Coordinates of C-alpha atoms and ligand atoms in Angstrom, one line a residue:
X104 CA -4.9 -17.6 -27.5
X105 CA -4.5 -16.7 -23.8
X106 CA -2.0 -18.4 -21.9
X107 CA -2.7 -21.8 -20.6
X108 CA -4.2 -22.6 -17.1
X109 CA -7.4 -24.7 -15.6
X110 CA -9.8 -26.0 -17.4
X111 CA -12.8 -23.5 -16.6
X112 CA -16.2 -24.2 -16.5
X113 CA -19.6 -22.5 -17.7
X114 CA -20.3 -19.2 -15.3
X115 CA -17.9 -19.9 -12.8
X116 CA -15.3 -20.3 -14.6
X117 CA -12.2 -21.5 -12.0
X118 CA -13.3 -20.5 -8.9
X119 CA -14.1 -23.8 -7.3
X120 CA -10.6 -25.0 -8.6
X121 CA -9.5 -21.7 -7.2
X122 CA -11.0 -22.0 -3.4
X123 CA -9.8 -25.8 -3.4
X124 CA -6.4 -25.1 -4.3
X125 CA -6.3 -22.3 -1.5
X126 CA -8.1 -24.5 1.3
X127 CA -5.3 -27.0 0.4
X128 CA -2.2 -24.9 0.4
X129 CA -3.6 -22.9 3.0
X130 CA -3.8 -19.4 1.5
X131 CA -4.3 -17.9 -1.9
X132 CA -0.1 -17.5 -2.7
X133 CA -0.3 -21.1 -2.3
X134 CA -3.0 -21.5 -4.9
X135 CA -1.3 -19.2 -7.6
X136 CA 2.2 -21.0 -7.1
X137 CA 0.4 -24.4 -7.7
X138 CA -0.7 -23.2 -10.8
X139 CA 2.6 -21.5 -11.7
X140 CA 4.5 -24.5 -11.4
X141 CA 2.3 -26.1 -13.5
X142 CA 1.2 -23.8 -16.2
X143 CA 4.4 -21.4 -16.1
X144 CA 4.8 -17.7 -15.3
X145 CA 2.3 -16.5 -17.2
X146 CA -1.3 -18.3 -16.6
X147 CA -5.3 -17.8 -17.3
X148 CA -7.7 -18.2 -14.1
X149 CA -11.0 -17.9 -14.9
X150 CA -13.1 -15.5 -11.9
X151 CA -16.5 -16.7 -13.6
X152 CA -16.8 -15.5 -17.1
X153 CA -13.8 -12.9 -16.8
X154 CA -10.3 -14.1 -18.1
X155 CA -7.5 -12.9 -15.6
X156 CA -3.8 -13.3 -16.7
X157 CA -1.1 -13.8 -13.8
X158 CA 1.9 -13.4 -13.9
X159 CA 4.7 -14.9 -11.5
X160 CA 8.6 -13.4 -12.6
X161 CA 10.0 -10.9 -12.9
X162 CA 10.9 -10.6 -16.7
X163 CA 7.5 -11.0 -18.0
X164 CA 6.1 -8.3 -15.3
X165 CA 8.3 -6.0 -17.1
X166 CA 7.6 -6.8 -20.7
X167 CA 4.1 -6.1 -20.2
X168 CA 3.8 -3.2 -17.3
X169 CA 6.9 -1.4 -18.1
X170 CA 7.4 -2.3 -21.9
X171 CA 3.4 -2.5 -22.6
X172 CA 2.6 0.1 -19.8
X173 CA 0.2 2.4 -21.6
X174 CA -1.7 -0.6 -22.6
X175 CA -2.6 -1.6 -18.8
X176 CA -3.2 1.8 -17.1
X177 CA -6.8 1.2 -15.9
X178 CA -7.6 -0.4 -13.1
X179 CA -10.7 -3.3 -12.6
X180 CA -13.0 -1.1 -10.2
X181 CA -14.8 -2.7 -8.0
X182 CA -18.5 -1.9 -7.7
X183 CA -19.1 -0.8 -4.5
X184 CA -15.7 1.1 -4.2
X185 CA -16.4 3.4 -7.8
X186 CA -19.9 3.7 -5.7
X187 CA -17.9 5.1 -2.6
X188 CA -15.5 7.4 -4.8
X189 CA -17.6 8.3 -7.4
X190 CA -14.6 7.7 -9.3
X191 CA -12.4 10.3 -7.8
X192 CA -9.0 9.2 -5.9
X193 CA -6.0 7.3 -6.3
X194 CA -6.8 3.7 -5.4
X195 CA -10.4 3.2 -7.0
X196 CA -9.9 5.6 -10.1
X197 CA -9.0 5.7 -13.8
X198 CA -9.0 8.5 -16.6
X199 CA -7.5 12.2 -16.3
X200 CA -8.5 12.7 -12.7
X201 CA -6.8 10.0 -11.7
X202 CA -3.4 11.1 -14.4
X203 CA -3.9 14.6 -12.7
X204 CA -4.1 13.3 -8.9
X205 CA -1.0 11.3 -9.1
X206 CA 1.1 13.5 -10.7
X207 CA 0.2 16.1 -8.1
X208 CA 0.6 13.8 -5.5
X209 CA 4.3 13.1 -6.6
X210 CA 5.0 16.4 -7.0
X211 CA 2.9 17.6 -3.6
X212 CA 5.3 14.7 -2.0
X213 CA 8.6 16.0 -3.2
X214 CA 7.5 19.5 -1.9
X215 CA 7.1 18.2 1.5
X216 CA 10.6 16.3 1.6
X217 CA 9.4 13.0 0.8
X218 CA 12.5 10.6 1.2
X219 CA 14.8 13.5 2.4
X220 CA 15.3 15.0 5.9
X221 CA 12.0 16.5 6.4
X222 CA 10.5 13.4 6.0
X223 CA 13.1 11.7 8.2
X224 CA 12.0 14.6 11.6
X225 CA 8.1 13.3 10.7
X226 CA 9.4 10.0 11.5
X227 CA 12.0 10.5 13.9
X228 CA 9.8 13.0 15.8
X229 CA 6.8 10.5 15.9
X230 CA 9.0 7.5 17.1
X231 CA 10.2 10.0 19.9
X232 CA 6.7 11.0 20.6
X233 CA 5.5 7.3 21.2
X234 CA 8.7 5.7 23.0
X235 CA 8.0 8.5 25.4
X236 CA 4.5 7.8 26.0
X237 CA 5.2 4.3 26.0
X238 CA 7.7 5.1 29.1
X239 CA 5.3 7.2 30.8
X240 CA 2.4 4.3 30.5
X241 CA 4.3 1.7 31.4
X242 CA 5.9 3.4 34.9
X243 CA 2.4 4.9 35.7
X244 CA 0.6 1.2 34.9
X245 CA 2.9 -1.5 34.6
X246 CA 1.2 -2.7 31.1
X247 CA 3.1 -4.2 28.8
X248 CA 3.1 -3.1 24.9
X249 CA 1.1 -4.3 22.4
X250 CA 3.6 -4.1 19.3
X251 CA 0.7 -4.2 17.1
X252 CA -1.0 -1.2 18.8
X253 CA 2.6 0.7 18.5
X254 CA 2.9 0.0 15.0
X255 CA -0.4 0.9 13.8
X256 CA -0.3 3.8 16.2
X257 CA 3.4 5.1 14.8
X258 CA 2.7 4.7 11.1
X259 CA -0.8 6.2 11.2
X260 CA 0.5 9.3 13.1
X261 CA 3.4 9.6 10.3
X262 CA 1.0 9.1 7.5
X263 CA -1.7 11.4 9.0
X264 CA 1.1 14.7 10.0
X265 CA 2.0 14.5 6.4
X266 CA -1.3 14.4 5.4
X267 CA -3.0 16.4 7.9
X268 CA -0.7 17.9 10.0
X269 CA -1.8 16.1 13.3
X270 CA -0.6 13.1 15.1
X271 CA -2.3 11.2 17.3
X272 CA -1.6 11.4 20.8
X273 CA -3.2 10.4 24.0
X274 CA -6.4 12.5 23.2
X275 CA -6.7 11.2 19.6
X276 CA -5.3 7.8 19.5
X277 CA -8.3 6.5 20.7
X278 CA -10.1 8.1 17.6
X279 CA -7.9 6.6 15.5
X280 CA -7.9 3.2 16.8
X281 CA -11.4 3.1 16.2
X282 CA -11.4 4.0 12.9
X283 CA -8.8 1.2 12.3
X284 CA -10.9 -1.1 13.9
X285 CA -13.8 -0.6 11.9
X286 CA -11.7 -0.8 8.7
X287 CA -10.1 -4.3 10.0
X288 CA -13.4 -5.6 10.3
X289 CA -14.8 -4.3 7.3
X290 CA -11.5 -5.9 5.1
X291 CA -12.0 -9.6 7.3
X292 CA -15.3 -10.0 5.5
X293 CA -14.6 -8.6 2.4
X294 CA -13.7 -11.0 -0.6
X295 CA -14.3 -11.8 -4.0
X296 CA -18.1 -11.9 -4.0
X297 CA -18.1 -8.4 -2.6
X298 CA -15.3 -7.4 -5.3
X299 CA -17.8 -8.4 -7.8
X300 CA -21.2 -8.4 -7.5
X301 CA -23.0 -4.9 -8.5
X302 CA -23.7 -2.5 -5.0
X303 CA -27.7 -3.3 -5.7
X304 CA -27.2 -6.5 -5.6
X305 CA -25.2 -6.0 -2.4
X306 CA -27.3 -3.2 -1.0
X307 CA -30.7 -5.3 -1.7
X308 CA -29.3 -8.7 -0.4
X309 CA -26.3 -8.2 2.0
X310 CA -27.4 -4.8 3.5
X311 CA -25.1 -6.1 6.3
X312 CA -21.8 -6.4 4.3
X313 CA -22.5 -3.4 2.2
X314 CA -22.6 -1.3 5.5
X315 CA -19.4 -2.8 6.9
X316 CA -17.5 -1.7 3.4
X317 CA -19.5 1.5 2.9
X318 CA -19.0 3.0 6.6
X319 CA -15.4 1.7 7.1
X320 CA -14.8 4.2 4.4
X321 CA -16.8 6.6 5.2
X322 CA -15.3 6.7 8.7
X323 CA -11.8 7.6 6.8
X324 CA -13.3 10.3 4.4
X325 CA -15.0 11.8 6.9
X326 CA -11.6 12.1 9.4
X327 CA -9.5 13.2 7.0
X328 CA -12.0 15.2 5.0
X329 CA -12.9 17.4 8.1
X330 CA -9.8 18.8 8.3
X331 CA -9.3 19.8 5.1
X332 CA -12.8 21.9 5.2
X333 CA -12.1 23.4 8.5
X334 CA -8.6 24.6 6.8
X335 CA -10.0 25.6 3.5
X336 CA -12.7 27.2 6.3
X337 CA -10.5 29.1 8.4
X338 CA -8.2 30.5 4.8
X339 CA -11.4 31.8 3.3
X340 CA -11.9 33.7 6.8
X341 CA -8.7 35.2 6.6
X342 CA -8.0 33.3 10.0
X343 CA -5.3 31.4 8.7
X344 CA -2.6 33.9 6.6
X345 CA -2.2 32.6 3.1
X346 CA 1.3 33.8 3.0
X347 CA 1.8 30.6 5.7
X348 CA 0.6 28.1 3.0
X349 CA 4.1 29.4 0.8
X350 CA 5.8 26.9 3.3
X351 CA 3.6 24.0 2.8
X352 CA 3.9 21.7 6.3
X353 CA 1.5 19.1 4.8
X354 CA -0.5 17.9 1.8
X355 CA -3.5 19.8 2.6
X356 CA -1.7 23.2 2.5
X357 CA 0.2 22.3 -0.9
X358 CA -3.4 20.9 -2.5
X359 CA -5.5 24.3 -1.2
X360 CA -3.0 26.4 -2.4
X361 CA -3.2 24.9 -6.2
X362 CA -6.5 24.6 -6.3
X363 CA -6.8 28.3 -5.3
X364 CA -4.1 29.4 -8.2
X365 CA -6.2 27.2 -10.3
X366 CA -9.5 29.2 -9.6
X367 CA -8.0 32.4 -10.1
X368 CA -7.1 31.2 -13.5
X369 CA -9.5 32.5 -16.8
X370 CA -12.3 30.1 -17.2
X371 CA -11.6 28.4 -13.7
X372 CA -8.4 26.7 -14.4
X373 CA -8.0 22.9 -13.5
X374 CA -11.6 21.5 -12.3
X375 CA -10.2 18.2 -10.8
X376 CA -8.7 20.5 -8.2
X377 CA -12.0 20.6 -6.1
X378 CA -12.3 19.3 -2.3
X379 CA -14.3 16.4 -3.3
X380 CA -11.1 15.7 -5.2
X381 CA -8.9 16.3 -1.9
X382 CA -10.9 14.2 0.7
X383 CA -10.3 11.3 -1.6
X384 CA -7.2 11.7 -2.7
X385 CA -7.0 11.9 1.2
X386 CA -8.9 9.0 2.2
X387 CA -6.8 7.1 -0.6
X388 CA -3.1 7.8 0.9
X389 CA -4.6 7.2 4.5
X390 CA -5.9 3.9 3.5
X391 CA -3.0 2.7 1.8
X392 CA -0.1 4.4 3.6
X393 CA -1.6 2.7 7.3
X394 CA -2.3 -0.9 7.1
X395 CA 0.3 -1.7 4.3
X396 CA 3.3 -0.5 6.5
X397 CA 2.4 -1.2 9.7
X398 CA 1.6 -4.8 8.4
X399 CA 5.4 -4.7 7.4
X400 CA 7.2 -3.4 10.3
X401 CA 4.9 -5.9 12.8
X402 CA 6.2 -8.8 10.9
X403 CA 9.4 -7.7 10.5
X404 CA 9.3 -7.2 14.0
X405 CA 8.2 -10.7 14.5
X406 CA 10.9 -12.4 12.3
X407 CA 13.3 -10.9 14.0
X408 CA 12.3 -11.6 17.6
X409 CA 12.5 -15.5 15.9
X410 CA 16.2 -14.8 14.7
X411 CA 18.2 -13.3 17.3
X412 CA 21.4 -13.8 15.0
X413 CA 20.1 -11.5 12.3
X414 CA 18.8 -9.4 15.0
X415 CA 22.4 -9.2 16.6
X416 CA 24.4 -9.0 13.1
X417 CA 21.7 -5.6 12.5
X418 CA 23.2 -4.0 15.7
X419 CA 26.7 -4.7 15.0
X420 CA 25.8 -3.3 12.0
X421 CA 24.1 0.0 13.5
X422 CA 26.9 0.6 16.3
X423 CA 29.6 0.9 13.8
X424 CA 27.7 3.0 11.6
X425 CA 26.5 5.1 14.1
X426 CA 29.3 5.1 16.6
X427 CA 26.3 4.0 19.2
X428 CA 26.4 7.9 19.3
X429 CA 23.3 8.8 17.1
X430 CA 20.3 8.0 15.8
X431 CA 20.2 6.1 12.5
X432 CA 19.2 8.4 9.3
X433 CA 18.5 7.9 6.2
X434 CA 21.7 8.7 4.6
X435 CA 23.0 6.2 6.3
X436 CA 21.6 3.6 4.1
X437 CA 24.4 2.9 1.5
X438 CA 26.5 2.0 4.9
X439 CA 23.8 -0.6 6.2
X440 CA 23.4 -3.5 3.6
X441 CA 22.9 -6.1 5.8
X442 CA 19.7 -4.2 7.6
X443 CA 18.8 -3.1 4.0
X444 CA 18.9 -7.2 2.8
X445 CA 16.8 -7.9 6.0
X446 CA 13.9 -5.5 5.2
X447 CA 14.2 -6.5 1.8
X448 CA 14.0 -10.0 2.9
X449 CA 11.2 -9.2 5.0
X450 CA 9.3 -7.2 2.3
X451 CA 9.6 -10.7 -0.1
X452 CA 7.9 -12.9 2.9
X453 CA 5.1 -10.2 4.3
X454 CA 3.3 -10.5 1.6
X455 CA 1.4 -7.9 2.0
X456 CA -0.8 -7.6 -0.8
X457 CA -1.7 -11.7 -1.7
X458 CA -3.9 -10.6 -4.6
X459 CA -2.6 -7.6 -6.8
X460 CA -5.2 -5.2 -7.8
X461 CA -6.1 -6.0 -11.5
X462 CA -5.2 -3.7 -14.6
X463 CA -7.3 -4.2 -17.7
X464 CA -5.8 -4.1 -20.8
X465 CA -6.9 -1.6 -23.3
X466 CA -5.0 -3.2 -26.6
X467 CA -4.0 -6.4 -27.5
X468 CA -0.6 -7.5 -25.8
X469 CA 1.6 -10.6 -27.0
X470 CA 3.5 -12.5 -24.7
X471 CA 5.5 -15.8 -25.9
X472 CA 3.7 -16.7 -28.1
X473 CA 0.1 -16.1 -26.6
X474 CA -2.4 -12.9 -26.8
X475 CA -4.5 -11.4 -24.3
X476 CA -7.3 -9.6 -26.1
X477 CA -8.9 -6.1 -24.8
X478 CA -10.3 -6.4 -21.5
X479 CA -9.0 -8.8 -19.8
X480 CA -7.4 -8.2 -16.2
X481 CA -3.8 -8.6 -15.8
X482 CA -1.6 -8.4 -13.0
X483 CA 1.9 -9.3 -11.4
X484 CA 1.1 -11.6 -8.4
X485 CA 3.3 -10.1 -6.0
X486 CA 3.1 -12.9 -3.1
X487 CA 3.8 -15.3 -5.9
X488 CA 6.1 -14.0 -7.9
X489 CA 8.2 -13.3 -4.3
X490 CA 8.1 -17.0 -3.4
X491 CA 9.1 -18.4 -7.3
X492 CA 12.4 -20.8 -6.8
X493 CA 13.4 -19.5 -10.2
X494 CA 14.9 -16.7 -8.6
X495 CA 14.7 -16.8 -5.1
X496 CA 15.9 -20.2 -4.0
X497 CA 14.3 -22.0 -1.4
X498 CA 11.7 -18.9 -1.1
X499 CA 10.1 -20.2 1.8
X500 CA 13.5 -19.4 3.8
X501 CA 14.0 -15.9 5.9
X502 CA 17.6 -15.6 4.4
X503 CA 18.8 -11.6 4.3
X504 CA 21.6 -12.5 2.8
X505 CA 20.7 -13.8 -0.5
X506 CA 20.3 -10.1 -1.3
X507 CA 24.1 -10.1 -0.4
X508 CA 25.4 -13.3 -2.3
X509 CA 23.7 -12.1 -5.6
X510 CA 23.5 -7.7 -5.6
X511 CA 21.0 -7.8 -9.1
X512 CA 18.6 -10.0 -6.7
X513 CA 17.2 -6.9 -5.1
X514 CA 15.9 -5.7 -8.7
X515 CA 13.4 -8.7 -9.1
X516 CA 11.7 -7.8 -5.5
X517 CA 8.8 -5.7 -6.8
X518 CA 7.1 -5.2 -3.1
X519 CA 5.8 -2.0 -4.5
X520 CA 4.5 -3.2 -7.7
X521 CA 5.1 -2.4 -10.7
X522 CA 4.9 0.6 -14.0
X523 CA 2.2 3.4 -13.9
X524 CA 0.0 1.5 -11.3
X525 CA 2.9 1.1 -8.8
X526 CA 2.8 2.2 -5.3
X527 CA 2.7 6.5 -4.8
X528 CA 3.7 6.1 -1.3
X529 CA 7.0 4.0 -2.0
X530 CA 9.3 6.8 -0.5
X531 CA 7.7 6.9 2.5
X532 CA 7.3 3.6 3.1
X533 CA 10.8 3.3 2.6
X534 CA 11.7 5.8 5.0
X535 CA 9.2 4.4 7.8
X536 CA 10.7 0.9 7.6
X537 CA 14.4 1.9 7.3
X538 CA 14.1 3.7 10.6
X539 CA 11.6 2.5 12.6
X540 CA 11.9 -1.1 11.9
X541 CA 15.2 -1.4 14.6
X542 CA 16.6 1.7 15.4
Ligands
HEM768 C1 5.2 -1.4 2.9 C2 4.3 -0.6 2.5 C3 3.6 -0.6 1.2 C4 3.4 -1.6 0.3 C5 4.0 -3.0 0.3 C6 2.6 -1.1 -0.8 C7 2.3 -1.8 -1.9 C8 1.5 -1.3 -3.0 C9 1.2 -2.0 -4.2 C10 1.6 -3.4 -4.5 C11 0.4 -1.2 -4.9 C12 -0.3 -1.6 -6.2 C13 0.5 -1.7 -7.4 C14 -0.2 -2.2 -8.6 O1 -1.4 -1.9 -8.8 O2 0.5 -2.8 -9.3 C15 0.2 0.0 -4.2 C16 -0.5 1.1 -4.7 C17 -0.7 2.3 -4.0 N1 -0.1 2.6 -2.8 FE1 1.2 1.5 -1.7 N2 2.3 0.2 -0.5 C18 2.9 0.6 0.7 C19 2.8 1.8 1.3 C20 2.1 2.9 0.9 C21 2.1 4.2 1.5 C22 2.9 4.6 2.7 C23 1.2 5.0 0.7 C24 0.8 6.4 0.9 C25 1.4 7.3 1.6 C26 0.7 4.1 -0.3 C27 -0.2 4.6 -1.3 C28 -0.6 3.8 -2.4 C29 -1.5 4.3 -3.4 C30 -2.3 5.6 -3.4 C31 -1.6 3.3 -4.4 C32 -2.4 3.4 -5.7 C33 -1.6 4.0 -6.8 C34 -2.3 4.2 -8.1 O3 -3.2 3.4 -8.4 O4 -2.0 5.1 -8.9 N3 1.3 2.9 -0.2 N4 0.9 0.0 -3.0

């Protein structure tokens, strides 16, 4: 009764067909649109002996994430990653802690200006910060810039301040860039086998690989988990005045003062408050709020560099907006909509997560016609579903202003994913690429 696809065989279900079909097409979007066009938007691919069900529009994405939400709330954990978080986090978690941690980090956001003006000084600040030691490098050395190095650099000092409170500057950066690299490394190597295959296996048979994944991680949690102890250190010693947490100035402060009112509560209050909790609720936001967005703004970068018109339309754009008197903000965004097509033109084309993380469903869900039974994994296949001719026409195009010719376009671009599983960060990201991308 599932939905139609490739013929699977015993064990390894479609995988070989799988591989093929990504070796020809060159990538794995390439794969997935093959067997859209040929088995529709909704499609069965078998990883071995697990059914997954993709799907490639729009419409159907939101019958069964939005409509059928609470049915696909859980995610597929990965072996080694529930290993790492013990099941605590954003990314790698299910259940009440995970409820509990994303409605506080929601709310924790809000409190700390999150797509306002607060958020828009992190930003603005940091961009300041860099172009200034950029300037300072390049007349002391003469080097020229590595844009990836700037990206990375800008997007993980936003993402840590809020976090932490601390970007990284000459002293630091070099921490942080080796933290990064040991995390690129560790996600070059990773695939499906190591998505899959139980952490003995792993740990018995590829000490190697299950080193790369375990100590990238453990890099992050133990960067962003030393600062929260040293805080939570220097509170308990009366060092740091508890009065200064009642203006939170990042998510540490706003997560140690709950988890203190929740302690002082009869019977303990709230246990998934706890620092275990923090560091990887931490770890999970540094993770995912880096890489993601700095992936963006590089390739946006890129594409424009290609397309000096757009480029040139942009800062006509900009100058009348701004006079060519002041920096962009963010309430300038209703004013911009040819800079807001581009990023979302460059948002459909990044790509920047080619596999969606898998839900699992926990009812039976009907969908024209078909039915997925319990436990299956599900997801929208965001590089897919951005590149389907049925409503973007000729996807592989950079074309900003299809976003322009038809306004309701912009609602089928789902770069963020999609219902209870979607992306936390989404603001922020937002924020970053709006005014860093080309201001
Ligand atoms: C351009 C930048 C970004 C893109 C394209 C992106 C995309 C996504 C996508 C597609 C998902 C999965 C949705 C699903 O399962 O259906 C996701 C989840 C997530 N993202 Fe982002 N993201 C970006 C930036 C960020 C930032 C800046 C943060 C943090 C500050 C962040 C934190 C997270 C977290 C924690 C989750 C897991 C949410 C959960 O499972 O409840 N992301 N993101």
């Amino acid at each position: 009764k599932l939905p139609p696809g490739p013929t699977p065989l015993p064990v390894i279900g479609n995988i070989h067909q799988l591989v093929y079909r990504a070796w020809k097409g060159k990538g794995i979007v390439a794969a997935l649109d093959f067997y859209r066009k040929k088995y529709g938007n909704a499609f069965t691919v078998w990883l071995g002996p697990i059914p997954t069900v993709n799907i490639t529009n729009f419409v159907t994405a939101y019958e069964i994430f939005v409509k059928n939400g609470k049915k696909c709330v859980d995610r597929q954990l990965a072996p080694i990653f529930e290993h790492h978080t013990g099941g605590l986090g954003l990314l790698s978690a299910n259940g009440e802690n995970w409820a509990e941690m994303r409605r506080f980090t929601l709310l924790a956001f809000r409190k700390l200006g999150v797509g306002g003006a607060q958020m828009e000084k992190r930003i603005m600040d940091e961009l300041d910060g860099r172009c200034s030691e950029l300037n300072q490098e390049i007349s002391q050395t003469g080097r020229a810039i590595v844009p990836v190095q700037f990206f990375d650099l800008t997007v993980g000092s936003v993402i840590n301040t809020l976090l932490v409170g601390k970007r990284f500057d000459e002293n630091t950066k070099d921490d942080f860039l080796k933290i990064k690299k040991l995390f690129d490394d560790s996600t070059e190597t990773f695939n499906l086998f190591d998505l899959n295959v139980p952490v003995w296996l792993l740990k018995w048979f590829f000490p190697w690989r299950y080193n790369l994944t375990w100590n990238a991680r453990q890099n992050i949690l133990n960067h962003v988990g030393k600062e929260a102890v040293e805080r939570l250190e220097r509170l308990d010693s009366g060092e740091l005045d508890s009065r200064e947490q009642e203006e939170p100035k990042d998510f540490v402060d706003v997560f140690l003062k709950k988890m203190k009112e929740e302690r002082e509560k009869d019977g303990g209050g709230d246990k998934n408050y706890s620092m275990s909790s923090l560091k990887f609720v931490l770890h999970d936001l540094w993770l995912a709020g880096q890489g993601t967005t700095a992936t963006t703004l590089y390739i946006g970068f890129m594409r424009l560099a290609v397309h000096q018109e757009i480029m040139q339309r942009i800062r006509e754009e900009l100058w009348k907006v701004t006079q060519n008197s002041r920096p962009l903000t963010l309430q300038d965004r209703p004013n911009t909509p040819y800079l807001n097509a581009t990023i979302a033109e460059i948002q459909r084309l990044a790509s920047i997560l080619n596999v969606n993380f898998w839900r699992i469903n926990s009812e039976t869900i009907h969908l024209d016609g078909y039915e997925v039974a319990p436990g299956a994994m599900m997801t929208a296949q965001l590089g897919a579903l951005h590149v389907n001719e049925e409503m973007f026409e000729n996807p592989e195009k950079f074309d900003p202003e299809r976003f322009l010719r038809d306004e309701k376009l912009i609602q089928q671009l789902i770069p963020f994913g999609i219902g209870k599983r979607s992306c936390v960060g989404e603001q922020i990201a937002r924020s970053e690429l709006y005014l860093l991308d080309l201001s």
